[in-house]
Coordinates of C-alpha atoms and ligand atoms in Angstrom, one line a residue:
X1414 CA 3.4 15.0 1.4
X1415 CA 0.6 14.6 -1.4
X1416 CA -1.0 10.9 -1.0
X1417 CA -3.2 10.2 -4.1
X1418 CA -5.6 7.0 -4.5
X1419 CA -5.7 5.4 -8.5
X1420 CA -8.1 2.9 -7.3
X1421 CA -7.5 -0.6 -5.3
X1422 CA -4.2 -0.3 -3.7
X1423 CA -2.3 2.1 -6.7
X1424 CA -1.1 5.2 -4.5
X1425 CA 1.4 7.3 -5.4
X1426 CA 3.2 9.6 -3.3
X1427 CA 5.0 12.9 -3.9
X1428 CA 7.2 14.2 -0.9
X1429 CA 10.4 16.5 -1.0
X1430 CA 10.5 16.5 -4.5
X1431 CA 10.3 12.6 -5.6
X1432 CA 7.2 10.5 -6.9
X1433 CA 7.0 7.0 -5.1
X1434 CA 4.5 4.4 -6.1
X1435 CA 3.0 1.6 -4.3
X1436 CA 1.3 -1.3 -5.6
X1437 CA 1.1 0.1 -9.0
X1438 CA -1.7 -2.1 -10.6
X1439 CA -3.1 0.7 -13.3
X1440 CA -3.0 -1.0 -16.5
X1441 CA -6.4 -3.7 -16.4
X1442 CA -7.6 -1.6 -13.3
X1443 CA -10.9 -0.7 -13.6
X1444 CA -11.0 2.6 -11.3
X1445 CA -7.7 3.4 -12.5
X1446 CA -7.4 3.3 -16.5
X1447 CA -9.9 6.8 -16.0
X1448 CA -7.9 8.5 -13.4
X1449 CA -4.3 7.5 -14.7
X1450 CA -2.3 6.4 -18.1
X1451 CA 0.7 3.8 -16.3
X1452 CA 3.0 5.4 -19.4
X1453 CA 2.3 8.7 -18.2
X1454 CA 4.0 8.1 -14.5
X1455 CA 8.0 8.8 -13.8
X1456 CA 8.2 7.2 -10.8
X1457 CA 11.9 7.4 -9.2
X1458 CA 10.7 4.7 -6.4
X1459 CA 8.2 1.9 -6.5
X1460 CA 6.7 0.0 -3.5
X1461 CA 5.5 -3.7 -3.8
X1462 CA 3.9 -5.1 -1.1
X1463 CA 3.6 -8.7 -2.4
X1464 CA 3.6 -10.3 -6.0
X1465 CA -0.1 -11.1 -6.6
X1466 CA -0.8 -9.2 -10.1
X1467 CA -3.2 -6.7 -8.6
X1468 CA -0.3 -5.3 -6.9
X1469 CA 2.5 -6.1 -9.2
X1470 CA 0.6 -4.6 -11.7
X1471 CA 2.9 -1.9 -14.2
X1472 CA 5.8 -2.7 -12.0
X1473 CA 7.6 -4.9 -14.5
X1474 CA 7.2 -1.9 -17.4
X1475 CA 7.5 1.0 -14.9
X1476 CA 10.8 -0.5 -13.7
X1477 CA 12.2 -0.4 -17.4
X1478 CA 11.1 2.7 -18.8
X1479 CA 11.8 4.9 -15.8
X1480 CA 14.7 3.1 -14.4
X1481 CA 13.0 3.1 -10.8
X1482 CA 14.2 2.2 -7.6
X1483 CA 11.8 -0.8 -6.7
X1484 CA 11.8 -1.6 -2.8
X1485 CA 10.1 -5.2 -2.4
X1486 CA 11.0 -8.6 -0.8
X1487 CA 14.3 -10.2 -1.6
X1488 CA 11.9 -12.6 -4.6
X1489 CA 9.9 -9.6 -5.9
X1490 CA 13.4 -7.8 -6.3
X1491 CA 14.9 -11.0 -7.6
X1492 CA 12.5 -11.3 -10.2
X1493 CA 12.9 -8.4 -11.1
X1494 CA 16.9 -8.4 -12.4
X1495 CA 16.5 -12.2 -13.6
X1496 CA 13.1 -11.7 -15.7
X1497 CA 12.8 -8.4 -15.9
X1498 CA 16.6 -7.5 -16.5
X1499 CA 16.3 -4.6 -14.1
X1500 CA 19.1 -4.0 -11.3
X1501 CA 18.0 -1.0 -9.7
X1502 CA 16.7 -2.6 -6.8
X1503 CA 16.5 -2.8 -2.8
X1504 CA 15.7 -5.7 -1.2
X1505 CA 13.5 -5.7 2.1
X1506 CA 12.0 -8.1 4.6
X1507 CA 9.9 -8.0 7.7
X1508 CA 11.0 -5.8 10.1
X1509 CA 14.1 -4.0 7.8
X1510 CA 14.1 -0.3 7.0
X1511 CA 16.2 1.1 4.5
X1512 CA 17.1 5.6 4.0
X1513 CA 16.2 6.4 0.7
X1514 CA 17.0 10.4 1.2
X1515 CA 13.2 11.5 0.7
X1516 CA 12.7 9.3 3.7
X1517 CA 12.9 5.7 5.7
X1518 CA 10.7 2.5 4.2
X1519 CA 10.3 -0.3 6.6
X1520 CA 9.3 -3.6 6.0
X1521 CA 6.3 -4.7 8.2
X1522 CA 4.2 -7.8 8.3
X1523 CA 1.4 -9.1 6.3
X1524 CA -1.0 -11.9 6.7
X1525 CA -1.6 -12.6 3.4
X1526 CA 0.1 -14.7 0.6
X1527 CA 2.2 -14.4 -2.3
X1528 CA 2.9 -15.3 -5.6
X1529 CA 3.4 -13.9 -9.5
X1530 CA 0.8 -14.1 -11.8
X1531 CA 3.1 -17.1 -13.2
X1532 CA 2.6 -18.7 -10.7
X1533 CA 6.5 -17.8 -9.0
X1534 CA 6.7 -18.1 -5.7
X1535 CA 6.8 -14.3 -4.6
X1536 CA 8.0 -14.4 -0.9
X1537 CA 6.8 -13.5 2.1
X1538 CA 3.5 -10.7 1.5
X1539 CA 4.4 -7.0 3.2
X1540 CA 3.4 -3.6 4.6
X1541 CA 5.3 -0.6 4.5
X1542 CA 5.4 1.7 7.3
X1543 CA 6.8 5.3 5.2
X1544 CA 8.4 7.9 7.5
X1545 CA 9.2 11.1 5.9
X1546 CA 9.8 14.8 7.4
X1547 CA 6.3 15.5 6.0
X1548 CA 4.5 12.8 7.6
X1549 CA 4.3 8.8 8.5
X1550 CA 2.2 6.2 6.6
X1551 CA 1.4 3.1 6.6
X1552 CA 0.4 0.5 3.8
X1553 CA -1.1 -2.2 5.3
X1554 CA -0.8 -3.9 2.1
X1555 CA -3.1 -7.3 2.0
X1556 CA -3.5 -8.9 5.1
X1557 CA -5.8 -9.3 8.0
X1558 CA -5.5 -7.4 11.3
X1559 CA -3.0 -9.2 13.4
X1560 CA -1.1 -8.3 16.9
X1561 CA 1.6 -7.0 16.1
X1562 CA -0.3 -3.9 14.6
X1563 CA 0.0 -2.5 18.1
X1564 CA 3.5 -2.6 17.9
X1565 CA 3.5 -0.3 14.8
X1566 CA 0.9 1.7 17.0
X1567 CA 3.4 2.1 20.2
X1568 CA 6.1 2.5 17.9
X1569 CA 5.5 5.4 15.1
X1570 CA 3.2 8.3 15.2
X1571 CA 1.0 7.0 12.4
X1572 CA -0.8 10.1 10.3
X1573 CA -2.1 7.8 7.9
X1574 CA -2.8 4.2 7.9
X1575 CA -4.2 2.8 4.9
X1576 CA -6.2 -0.8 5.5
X1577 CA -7.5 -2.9 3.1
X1578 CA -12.0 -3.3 3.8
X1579 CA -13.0 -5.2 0.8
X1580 CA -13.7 -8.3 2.7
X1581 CA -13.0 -11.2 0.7
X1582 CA -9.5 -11.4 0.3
X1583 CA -8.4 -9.5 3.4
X1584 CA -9.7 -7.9 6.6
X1585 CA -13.2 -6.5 5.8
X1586 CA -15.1 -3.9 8.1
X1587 CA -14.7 -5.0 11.6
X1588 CA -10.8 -6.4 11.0
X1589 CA -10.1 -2.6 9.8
X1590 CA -11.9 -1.2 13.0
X1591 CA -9.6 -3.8 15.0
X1592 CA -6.8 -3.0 13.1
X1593 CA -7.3 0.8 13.5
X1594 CA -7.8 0.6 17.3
X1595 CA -4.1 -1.1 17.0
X1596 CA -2.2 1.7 15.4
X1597 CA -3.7 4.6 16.7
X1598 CA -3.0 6.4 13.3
X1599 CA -4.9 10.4 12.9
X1600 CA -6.7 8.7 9.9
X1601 CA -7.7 6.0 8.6
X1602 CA -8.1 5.1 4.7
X1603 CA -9.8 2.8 3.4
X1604 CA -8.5 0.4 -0.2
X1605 CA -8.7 -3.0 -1.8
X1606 CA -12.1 -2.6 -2.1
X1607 CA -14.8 -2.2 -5.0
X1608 CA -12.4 -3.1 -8.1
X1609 CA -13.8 -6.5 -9.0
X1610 CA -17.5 -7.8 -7.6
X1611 CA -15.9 -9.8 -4.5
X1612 CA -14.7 -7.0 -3.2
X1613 CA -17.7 -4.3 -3.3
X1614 CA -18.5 -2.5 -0.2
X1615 CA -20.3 0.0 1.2
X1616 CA -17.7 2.8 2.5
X1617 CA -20.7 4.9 3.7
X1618 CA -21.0 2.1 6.1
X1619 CA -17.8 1.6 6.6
X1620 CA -17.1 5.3 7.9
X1621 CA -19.9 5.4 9.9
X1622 CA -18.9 2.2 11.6
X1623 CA -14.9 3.7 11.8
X1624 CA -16.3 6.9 13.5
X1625 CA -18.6 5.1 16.0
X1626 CA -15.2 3.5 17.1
X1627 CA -13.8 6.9 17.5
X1628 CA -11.4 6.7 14.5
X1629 CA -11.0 9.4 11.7
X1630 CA -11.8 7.6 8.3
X1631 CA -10.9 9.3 5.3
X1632 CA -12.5 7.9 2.0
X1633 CA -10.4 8.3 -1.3
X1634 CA -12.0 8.6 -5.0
X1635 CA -9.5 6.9 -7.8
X1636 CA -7.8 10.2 -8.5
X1637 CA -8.6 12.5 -5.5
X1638 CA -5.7 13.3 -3.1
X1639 CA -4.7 13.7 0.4
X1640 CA -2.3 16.4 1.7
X1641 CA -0.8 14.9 4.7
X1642 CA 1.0 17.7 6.7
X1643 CA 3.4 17.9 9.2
X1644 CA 2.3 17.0 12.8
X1645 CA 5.1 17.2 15.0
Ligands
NI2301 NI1 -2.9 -10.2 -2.6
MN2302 MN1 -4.7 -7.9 -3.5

């Protein structure tokens, strides 16, 4: 599995042959419009954590030009075929998984809120735990840490869990470290940070602090990519 980073919390992944995106906020991104063109991308999934515009983002125009399977909350998807006019969706919530052939999306839990950037009530905010034969991840999407996280830990062999640091609007430093500790995941990497000026951090720092608490943190340039192999 190929994990790249277009900035905030824009990954894409490629696995078995298909391109999934998550939170695809490109267009209006500042460390993404150098790394990636939104028109240029053929997803044939999309992943939306929750309907706040910086993870919304392209979705909308994604959805129509590519014809993409968008997995999001029953509102997200809903809002989708009523204003959008798209039908190719799958509705989720907390704690539902759904096949998708390149692998199994569940729904997980965030402590966040929600809403479009009309002001349409979104749903409830989400994670995504992503298993696939070539690895398991996990989009924390926005939230802070919360119990249940050592659920997810007990439950999947995380390789990757991706937490939000910028502080601000969701768990900052110490909330990842807690959240880490929780889901016991081979690395750790770090988003939703440094796109607008509430959100700056210091991911020097961060590491540092994630490796004094015995985790592997695993910083990610807008553009660079992670291959995530195979553990078991
Ligand atoms: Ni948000
Ligand atoms: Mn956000």
């Amino acid at each position: 599995m190929k994990l790249t980073f277009f900035g905030h919390s824009a990954f894409q992944i490629e696995t078995g042959g298909s391109l999934i995106l998550i939170d695809p906020f490109i267009t209006g991104n500042p460390l993404a419009e150098s790394v990636v063109a939104a028109d240029t991308l053929i997803p044939d999934a999309i992943l939306v954590t929750h309907a706040h515009g910086d993870h919304w983002g392209d979705t909308a125009a994604l959805a129509k030009r590519t014809g993409a399977l968008v997995v999001a909350n029953f509102e997200i998807t809903q809002y989708l075929v009523r204003e959008v006019g798209h039908q190719n969706v799958m509705a989720v919530n907390t704690g539902g998984g759904v096949e998708l052939g390149w692998g199994k999306v569940t729904c997980t839990w965030a402590r966040h809120s929600s809403s479009f950037p009309d002001g349409t009530y979104g749903g409830n905010p989400g994670g995504f735990m992503i298993e696939t034969k070539a690895g398991c991840l996990y989009m924390a999407g926005d939230t802070s840490p919360f119990p249940d996280m050592a659920w997810l830990g007990e439950d999947y062999d995380i390789d990757v869990a991706v937490l939000p640091i910028g502080d601000c609007f969701t768990m900052g430093h110490e909330g990842s470290v807690r959240a880490a500790h929780m889901l016991n995941a081979r690395r750790v990497v770090p988003c939703h940070y440094d796109t607008f000026r509430p959100i700056e951090t210091d991911t020097d720092a961060w590491s540092k602090r994630m490796r004094e608490a015995g985790q592997s943190p695993h910083v990610m340039r807008p553009g660079d990519t992670l291959e995530v192999a195979p553990t078991r």
